[in-house]
mmCIF file of C-alpha atoms and ligand atoms in Angstrom:
data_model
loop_
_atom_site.group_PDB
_atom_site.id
_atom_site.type_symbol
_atom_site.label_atom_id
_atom_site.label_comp_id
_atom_site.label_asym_id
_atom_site.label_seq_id
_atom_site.Cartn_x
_atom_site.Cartn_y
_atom_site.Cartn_z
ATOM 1 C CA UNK A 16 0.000 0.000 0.000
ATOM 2 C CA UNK A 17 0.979 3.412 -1.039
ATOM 3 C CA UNK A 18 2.983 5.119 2.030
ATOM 4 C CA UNK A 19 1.115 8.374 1.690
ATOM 5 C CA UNK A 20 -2.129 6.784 3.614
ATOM 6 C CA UNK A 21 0.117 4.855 6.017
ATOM 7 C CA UNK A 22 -1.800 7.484 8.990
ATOM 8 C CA UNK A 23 -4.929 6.606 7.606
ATOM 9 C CA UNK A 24 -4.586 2.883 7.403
ATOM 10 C CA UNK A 25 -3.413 3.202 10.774
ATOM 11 C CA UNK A 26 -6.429 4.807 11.937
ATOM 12 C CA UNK A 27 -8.626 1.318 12.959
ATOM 13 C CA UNK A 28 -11.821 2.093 11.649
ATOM 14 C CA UNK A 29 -10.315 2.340 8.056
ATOM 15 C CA UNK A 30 -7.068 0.029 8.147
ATOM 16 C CA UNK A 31 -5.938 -1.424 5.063
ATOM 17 C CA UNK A 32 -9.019 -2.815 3.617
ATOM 18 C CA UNK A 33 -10.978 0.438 4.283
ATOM 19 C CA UNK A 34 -7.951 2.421 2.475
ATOM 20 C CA UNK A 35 -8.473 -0.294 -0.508
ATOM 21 C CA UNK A 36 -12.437 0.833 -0.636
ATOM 22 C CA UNK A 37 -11.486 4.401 -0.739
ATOM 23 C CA UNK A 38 -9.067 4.121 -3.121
ATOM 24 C CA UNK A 39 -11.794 1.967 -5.447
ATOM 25 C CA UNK A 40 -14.473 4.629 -4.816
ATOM 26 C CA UNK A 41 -16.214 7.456 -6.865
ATOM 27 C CA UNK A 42 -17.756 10.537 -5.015
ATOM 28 C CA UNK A 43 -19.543 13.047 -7.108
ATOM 29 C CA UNK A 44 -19.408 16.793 -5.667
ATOM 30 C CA UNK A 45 -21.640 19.279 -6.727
ATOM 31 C CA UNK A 46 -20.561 22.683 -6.368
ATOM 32 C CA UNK A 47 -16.802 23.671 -5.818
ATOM 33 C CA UNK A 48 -17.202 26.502 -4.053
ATOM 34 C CA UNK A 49 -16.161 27.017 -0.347
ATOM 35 C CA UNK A 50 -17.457 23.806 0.741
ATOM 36 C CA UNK A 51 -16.829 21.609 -2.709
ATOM 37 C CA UNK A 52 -13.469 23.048 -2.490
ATOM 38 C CA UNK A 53 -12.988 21.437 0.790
ATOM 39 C CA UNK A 54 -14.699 18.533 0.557
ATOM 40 C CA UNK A 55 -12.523 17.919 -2.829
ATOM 41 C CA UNK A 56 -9.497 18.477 -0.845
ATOM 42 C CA UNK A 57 -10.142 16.079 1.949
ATOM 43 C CA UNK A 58 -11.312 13.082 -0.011
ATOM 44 C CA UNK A 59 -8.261 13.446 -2.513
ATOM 45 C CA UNK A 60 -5.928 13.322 0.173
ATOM 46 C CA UNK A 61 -7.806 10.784 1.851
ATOM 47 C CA UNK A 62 -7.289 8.511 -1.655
ATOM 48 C CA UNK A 63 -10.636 8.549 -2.905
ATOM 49 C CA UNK A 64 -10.392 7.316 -6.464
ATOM 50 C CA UNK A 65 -12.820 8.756 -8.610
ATOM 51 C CA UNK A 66 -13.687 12.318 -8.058
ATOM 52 C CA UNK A 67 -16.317 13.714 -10.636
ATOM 53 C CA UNK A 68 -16.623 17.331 -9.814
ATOM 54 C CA UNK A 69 -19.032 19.924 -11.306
ATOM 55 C CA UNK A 70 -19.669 23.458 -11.092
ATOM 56 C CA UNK A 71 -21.557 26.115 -13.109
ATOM 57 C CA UNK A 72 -19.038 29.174 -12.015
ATOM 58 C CA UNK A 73 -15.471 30.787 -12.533
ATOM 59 C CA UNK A 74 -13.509 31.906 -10.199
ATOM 60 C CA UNK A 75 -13.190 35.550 -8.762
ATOM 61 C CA UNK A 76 -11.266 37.564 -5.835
ATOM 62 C CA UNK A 77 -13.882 37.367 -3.464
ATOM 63 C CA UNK A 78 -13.860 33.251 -3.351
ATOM 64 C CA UNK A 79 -10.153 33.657 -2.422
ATOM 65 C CA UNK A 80 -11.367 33.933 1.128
ATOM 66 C CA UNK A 81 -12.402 30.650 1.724
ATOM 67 C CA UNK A 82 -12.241 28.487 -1.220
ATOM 68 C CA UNK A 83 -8.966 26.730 -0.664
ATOM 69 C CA UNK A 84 -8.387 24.920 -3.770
ATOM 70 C CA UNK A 85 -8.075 28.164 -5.586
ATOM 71 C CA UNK A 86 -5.291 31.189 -6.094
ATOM 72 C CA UNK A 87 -5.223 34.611 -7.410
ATOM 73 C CA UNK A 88 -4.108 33.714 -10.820
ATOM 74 C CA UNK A 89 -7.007 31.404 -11.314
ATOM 75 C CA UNK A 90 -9.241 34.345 -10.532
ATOM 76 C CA UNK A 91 -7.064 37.100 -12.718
ATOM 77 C CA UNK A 92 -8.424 34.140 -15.335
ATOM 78 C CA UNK A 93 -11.474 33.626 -14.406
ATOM 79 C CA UNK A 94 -10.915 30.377 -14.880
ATOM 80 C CA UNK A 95 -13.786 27.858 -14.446
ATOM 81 C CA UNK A 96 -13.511 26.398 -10.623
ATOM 82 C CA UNK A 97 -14.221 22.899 -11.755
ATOM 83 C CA UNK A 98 -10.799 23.535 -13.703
ATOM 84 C CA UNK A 99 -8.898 25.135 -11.352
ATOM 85 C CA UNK A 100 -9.805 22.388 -8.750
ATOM 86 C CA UNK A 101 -9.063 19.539 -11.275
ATOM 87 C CA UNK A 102 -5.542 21.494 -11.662
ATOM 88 C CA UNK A 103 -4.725 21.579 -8.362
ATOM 89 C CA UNK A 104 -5.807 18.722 -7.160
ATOM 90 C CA UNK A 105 -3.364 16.942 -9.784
ATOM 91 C CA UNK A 106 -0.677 18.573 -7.847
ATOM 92 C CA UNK A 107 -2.203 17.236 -4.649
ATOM 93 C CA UNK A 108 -2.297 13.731 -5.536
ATOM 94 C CA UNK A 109 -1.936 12.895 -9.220
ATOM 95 C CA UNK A 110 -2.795 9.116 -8.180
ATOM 96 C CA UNK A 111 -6.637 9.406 -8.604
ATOM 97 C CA UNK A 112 -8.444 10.580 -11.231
ATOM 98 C CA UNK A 113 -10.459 14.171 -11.267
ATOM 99 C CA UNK A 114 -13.537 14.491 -13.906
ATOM 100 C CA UNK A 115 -14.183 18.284 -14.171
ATOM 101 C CA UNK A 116 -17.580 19.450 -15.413
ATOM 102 C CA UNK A 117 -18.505 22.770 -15.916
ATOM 103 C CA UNK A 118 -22.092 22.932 -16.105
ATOM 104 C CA UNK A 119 -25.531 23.799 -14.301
ATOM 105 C CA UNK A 120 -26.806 21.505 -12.510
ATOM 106 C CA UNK A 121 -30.140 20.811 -13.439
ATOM 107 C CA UNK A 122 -33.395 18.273 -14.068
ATOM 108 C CA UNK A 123 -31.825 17.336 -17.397
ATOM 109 C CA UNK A 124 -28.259 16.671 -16.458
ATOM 110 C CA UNK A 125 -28.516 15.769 -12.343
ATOM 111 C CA UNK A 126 -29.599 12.075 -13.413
ATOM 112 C CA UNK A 127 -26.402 11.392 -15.919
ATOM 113 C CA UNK A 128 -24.255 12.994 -13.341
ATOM 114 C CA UNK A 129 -25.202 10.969 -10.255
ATOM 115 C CA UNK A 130 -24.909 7.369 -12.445
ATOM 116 C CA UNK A 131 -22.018 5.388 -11.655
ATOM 117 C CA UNK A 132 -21.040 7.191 -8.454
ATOM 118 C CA UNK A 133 -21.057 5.916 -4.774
ATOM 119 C CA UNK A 134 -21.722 8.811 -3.454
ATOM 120 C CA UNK A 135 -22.752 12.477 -3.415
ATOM 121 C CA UNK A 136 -21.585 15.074 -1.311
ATOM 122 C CA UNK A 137 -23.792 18.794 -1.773
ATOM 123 C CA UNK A 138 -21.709 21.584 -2.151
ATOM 124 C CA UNK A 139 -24.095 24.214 -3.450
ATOM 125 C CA UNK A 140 -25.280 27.191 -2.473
ATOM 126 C CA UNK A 141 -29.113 27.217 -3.216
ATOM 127 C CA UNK A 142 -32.594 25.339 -2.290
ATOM 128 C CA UNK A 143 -33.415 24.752 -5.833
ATOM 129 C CA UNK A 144 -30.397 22.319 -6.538
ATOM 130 C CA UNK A 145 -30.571 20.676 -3.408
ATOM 131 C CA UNK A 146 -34.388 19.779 -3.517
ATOM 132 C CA UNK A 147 -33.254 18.406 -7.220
ATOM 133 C CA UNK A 148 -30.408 16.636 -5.888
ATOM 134 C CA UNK A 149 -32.544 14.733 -3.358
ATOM 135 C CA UNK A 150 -34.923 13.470 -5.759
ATOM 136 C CA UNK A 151 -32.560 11.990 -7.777
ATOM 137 C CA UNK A 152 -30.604 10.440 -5.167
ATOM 138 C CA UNK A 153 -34.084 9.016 -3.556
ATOM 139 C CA UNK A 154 -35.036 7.916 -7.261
ATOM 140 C CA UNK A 155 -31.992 6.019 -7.988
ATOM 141 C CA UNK A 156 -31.256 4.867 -4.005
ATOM 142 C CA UNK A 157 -28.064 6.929 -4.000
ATOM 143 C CA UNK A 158 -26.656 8.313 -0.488
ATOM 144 C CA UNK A 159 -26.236 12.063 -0.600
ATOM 145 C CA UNK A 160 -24.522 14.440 2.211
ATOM 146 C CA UNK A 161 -26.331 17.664 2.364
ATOM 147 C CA UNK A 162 -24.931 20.701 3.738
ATOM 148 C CA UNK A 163 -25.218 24.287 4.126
ATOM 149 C CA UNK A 164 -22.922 27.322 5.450
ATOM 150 C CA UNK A 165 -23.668 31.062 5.880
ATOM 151 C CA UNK A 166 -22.451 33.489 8.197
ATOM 152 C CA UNK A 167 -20.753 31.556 11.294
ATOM 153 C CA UNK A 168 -23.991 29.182 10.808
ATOM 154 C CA UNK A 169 -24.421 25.563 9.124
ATOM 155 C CA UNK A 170 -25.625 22.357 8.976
ATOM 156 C CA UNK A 171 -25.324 18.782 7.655
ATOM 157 C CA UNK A 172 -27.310 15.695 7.394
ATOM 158 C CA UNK A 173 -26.716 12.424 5.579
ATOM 159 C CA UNK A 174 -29.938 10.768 3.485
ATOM 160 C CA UNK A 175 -29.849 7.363 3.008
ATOM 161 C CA UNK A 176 -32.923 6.742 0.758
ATOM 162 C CA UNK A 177 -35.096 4.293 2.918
ATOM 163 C CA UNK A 178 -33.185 4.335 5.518
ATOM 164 C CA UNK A 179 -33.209 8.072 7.383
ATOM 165 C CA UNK A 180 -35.202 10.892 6.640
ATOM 166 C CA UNK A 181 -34.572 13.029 3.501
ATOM 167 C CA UNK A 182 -34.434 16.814 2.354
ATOM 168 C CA UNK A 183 -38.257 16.755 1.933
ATOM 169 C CA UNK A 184 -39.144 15.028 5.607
ATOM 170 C CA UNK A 185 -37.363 17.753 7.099
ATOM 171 C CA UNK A 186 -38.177 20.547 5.231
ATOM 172 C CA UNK A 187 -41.676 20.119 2.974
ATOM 173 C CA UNK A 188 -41.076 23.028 1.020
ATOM 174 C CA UNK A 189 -38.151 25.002 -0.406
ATOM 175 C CA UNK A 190 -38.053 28.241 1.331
ATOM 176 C CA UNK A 191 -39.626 31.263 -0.602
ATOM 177 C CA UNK A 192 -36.486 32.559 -3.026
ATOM 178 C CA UNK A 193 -35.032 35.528 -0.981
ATOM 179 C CA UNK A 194 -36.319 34.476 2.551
ATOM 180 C CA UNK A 195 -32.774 32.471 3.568
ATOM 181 C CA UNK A 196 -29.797 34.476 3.954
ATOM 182 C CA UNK A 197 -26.921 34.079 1.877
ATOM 183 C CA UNK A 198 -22.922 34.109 1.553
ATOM 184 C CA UNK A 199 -23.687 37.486 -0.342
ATOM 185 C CA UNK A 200 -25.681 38.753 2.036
ATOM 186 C CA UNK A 201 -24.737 37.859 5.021
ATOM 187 C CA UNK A 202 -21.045 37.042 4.268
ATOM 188 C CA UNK A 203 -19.456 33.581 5.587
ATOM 189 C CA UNK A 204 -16.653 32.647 7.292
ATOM 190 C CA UNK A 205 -14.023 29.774 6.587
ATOM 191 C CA UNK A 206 -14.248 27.926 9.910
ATOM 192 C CA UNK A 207 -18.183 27.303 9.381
ATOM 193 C CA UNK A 208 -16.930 25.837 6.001
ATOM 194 C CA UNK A 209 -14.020 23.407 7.201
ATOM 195 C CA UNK A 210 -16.622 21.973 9.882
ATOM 196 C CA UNK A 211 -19.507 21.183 7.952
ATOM 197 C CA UNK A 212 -17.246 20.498 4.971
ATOM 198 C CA UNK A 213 -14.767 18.274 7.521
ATOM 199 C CA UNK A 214 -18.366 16.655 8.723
ATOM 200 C CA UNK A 215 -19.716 15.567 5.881
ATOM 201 C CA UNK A 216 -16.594 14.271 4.732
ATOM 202 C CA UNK A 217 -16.346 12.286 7.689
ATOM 203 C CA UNK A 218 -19.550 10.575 7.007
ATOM 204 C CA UNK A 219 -18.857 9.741 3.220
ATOM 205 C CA UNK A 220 -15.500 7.990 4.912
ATOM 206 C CA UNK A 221 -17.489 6.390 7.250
ATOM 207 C CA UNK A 222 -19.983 5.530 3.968
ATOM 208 C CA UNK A 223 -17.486 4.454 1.831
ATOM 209 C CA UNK A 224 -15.888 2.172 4.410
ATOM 210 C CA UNK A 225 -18.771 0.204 4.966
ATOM 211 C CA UNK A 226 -19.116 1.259 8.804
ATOM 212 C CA UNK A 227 -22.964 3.174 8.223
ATOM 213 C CA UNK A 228 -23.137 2.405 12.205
ATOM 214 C CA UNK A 229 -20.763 5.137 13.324
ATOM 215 C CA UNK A 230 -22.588 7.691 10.727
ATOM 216 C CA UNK A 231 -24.573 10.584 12.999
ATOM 217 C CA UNK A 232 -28.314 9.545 11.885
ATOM 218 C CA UNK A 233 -28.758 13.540 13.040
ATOM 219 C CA UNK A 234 -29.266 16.904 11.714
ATOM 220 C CA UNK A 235 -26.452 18.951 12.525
ATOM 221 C CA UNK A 236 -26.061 22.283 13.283
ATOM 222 C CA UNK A 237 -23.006 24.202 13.908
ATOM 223 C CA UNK A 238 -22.066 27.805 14.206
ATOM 224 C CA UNK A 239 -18.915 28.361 15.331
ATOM 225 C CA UNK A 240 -19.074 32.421 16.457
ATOM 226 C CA UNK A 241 -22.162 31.440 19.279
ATOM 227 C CA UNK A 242 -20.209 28.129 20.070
ATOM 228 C CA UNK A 243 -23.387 26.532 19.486
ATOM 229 C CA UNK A 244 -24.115 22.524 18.018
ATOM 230 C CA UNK A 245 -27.113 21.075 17.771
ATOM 231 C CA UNK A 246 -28.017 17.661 16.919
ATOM 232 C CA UNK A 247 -31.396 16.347 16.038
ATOM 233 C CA UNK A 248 -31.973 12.768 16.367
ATOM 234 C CA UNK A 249 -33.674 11.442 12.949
ATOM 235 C CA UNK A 250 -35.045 8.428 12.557
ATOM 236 C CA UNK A 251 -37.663 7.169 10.165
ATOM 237 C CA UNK A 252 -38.309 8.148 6.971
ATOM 238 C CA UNK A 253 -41.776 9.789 6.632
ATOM 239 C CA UNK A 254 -44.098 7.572 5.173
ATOM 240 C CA UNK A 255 -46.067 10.684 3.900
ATOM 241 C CA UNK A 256 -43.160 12.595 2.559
ATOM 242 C CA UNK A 257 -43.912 13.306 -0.872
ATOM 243 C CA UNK A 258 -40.165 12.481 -2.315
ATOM 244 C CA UNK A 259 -39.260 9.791 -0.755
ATOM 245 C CA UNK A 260 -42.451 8.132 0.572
ATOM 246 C CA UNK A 261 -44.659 9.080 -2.491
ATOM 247 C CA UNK A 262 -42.058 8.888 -4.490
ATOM 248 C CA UNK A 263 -43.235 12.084 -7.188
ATOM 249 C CA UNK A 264 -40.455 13.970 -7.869
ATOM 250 C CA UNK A 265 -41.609 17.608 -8.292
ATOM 251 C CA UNK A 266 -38.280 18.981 -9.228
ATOM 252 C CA UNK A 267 -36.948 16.248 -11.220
ATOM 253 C CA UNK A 268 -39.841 15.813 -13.340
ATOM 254 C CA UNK A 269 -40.285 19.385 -13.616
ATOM 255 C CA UNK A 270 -41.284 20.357 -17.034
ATOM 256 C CA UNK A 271 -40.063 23.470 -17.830
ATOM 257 C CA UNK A 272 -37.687 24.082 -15.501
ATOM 258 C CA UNK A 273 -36.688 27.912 -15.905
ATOM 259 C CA UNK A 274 -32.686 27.491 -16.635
ATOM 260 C CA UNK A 275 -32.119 30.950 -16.429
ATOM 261 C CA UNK A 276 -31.527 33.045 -12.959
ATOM 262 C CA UNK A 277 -30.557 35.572 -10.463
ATOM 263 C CA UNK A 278 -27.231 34.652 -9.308
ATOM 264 C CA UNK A 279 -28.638 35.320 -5.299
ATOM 265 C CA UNK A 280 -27.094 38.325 -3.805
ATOM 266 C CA UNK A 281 -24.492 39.085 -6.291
ATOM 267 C CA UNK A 282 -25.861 41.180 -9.082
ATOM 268 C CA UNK A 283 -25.566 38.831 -11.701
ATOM 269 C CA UNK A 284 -27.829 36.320 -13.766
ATOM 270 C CA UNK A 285 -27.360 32.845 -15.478
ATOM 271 C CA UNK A 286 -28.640 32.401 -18.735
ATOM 272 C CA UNK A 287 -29.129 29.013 -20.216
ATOM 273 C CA UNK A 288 -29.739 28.504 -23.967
ATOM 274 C CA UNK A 289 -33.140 26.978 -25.102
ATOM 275 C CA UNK A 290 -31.661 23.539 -25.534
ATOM 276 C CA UNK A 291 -28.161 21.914 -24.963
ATOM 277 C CA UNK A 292 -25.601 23.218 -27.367
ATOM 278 C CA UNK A 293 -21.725 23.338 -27.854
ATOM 279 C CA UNK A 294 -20.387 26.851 -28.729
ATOM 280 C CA UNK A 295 -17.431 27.659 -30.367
ATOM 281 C CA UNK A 296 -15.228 29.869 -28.797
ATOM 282 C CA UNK A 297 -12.914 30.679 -30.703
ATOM 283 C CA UNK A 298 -15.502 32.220 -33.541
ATOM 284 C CA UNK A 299 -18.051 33.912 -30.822
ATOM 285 C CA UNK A 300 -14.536 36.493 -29.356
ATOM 286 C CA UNK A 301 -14.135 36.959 -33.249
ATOM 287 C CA UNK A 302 -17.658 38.096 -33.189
ATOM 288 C CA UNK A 303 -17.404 40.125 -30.591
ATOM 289 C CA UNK A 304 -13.683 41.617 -31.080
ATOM 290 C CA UNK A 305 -15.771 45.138 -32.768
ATOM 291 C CA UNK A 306 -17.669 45.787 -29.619
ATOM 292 C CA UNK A 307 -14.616 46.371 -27.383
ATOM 293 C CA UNK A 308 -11.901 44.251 -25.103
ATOM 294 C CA UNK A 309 -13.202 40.452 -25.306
ATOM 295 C CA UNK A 310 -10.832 38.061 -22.562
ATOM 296 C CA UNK A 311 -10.575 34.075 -24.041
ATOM 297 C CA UNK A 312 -9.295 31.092 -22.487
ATOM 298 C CA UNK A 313 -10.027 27.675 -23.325
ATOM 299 C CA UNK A 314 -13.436 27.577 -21.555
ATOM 300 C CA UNK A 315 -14.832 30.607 -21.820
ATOM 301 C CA UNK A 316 -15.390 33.929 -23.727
ATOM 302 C CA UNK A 317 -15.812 37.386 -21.800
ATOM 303 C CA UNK A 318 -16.558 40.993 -22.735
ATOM 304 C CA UNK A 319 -17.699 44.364 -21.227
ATOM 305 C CA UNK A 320 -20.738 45.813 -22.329
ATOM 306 C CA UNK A 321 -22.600 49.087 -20.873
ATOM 307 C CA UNK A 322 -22.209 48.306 -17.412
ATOM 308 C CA UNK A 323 -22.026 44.892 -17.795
ATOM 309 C CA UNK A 324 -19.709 41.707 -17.882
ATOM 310 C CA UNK A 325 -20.448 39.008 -19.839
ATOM 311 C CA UNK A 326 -18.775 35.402 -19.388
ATOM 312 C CA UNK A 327 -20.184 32.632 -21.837
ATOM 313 C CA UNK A 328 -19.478 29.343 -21.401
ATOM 314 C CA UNK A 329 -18.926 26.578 -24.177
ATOM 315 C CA UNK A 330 -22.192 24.790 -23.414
ATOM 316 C CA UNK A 331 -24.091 28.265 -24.126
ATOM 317 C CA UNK A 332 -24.378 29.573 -20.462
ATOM 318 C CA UNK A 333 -23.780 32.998 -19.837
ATOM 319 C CA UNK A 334 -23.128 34.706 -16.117
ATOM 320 C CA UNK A 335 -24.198 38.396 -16.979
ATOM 321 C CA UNK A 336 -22.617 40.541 -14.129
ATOM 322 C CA UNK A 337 -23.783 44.277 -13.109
ATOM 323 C CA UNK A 338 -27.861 43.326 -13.438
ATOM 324 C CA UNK A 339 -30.519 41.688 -11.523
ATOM 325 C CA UNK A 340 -33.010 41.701 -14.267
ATOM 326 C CA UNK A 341 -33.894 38.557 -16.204
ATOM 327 C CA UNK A 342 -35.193 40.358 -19.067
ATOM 328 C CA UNK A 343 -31.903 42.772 -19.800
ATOM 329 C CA UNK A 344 -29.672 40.162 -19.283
ATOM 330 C CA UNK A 345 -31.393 37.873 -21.718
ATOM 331 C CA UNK A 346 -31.509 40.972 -24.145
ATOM 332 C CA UNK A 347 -28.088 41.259 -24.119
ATOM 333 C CA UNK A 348 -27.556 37.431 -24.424
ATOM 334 C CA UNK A 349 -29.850 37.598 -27.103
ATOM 335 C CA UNK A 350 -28.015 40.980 -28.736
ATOM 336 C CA UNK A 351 -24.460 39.191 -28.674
ATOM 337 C CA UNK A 352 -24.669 35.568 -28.118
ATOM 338 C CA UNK A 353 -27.762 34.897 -29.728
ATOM 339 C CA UNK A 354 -28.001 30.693 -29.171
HETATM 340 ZN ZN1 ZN B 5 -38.603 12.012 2.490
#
């Protein structure tokens, strides 16, 4: 056994065998920003095999805070954070293998991305992903961490589909868009990060193992300024919970799931093209060299315009910066990029 893990295999509860599962294992994160960054982090150094990581941003000055896997230069980029991760994770340990997606996470991509992994590990930042991510894990009887951090605030739980409770026992209904506050609102601090990031972590471990009887079976809650943790005993699923004990999945079978929106608290929008698409580059900053100073790299295309930045992606996506409004950001997206 590779010497790198020799503290690991030394720890009892993961020993040689457990280091062997880890080491054969695929986690999928979704998100890579403070929390996906650390998650990513831990389970590559811990030797977890397969990492499939996906994330719909790039990177910029403000994640530097708290998003470890990430330096200035990748934000003087802008490069995408599912690259920059993949990049440095190499140099962390080039022994396991690092699928980068940039994309959006959504009802017609979650179900492709979750296949052939053992586990799933939430990293984002909003209700509408999560709610998506849980029925998809519950459909296809896929363990997912969930976990949350704002402020000095946060909290985990683990969903094992029919065996705890998940997203939807707890909480029915996605809370009204606005009513929650966020990391651009209310700011966040690393530490909250590292210990709901270092706690969900832990349970995937635990998961991947094969020792589910040391896992917490709570809800967490942490927040690290008040020196407060709570835990909440779960136990059952609810028979009447419309996910998993219904089984209709609302935001998977969604039909027309609106693709494009406000970026939460940071005075920018997503748009998403009609239908899936594969730009090209290369011709779009040709297109758009008369309008003023358009910045390439191999992932992206971004220009000024008014009082606006523009970054478009190569699967159509565009993050238009300086706006709140839907409608002017899809007029410009429309004006320039035209998909
Ligand atoms: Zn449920």
């Amino acid at each position: 056994m590779n010497e790198r893990y020799s503290r690991q295999v030394l720890f009892h509860e993961i020993g040689k065998a457990g280091q062997e599962r880890l080491l054969n294992s695929r986690v999928l994160l979704v998100g890579c920003g403070a929390l996906g960054c650390a998650q990513a982090e831990m389970l590559a150094r811990a030797g977890v095999g397969k990492l499939r990581i996906v994330d719909r941003d790039f990177v910029e000055f403000t994640n530097l805070q708290r998003q470890t896997l990430f330096k200035e230069s990748d934000a003087a980029d802008r490069l995408p954070k599912a690259i920059a991760a993949k990049t440095r994770i190499a140099e962390i340990n080039s022994e396991i293998d690092v699928e980068a997606t940039i994309a959006d996470v959504n009802n017609s991509n979650v179900e492709s991305l979750i296949n052939g992994v053992d586990i799933v590990i939430d990293g984002t930042d909003n209700f509408q992903v999560r709610y998506l991510l849980n029925d998809a894990c519950i459909k296809h009887n896929k363990t997912w961490i969930y976990g949350a951090a704002v402020s000095s605030y946060g909290t985990t739980m683990t969903v094992i589909p029919g065996v705890t409770p998940c997203l939807r026992c707890i909480f029915d209904e996605m809370p009204d868009a606005g009513s929650s506050p966020t990391c651009d609102t209310a700011g966040v601090i690393m530490p909250i990060i590292a210990t709901v990031a270092a706690t969900q972590v832990a349970e995937a471990i635990k998961i991947l193992v094969g020792d589910a009887a040391s896992l917490h079976r709570s809800l967490m809650q942490f927040d690290v300024w008040a020196n407060d943790r709570q835990r909440i005993n779960l136990s059952e699923p609810n028979p009447d919970c419309k996910c998993c004990g219904q089984r209709i999945f609302e935001f998977l079978d969604a039909e027309a799931q609106e693709f494009s929106a406000v970026l939460c608290g940071r005075n920018a929008v997503q748009i998403a093209p009609p239908r899936a698409t594969e730009l090209d580059l290369a011709q779009l900053a040709e297109k758009l060299q008369n309008i003023g100073e358009v910045k390439q790299n191999e992932y992206l295309v971004r220009f000024i315009s008014g009082e606006n930045e523009v970054t478009v992606f190569r699967d159509g996506r565009a993050i238009v910066k300086g706006t709140d409004d839907i409608s002017a950001a899809r007029s410009l997206y429309a004006r320039f990029i035209g998909v």
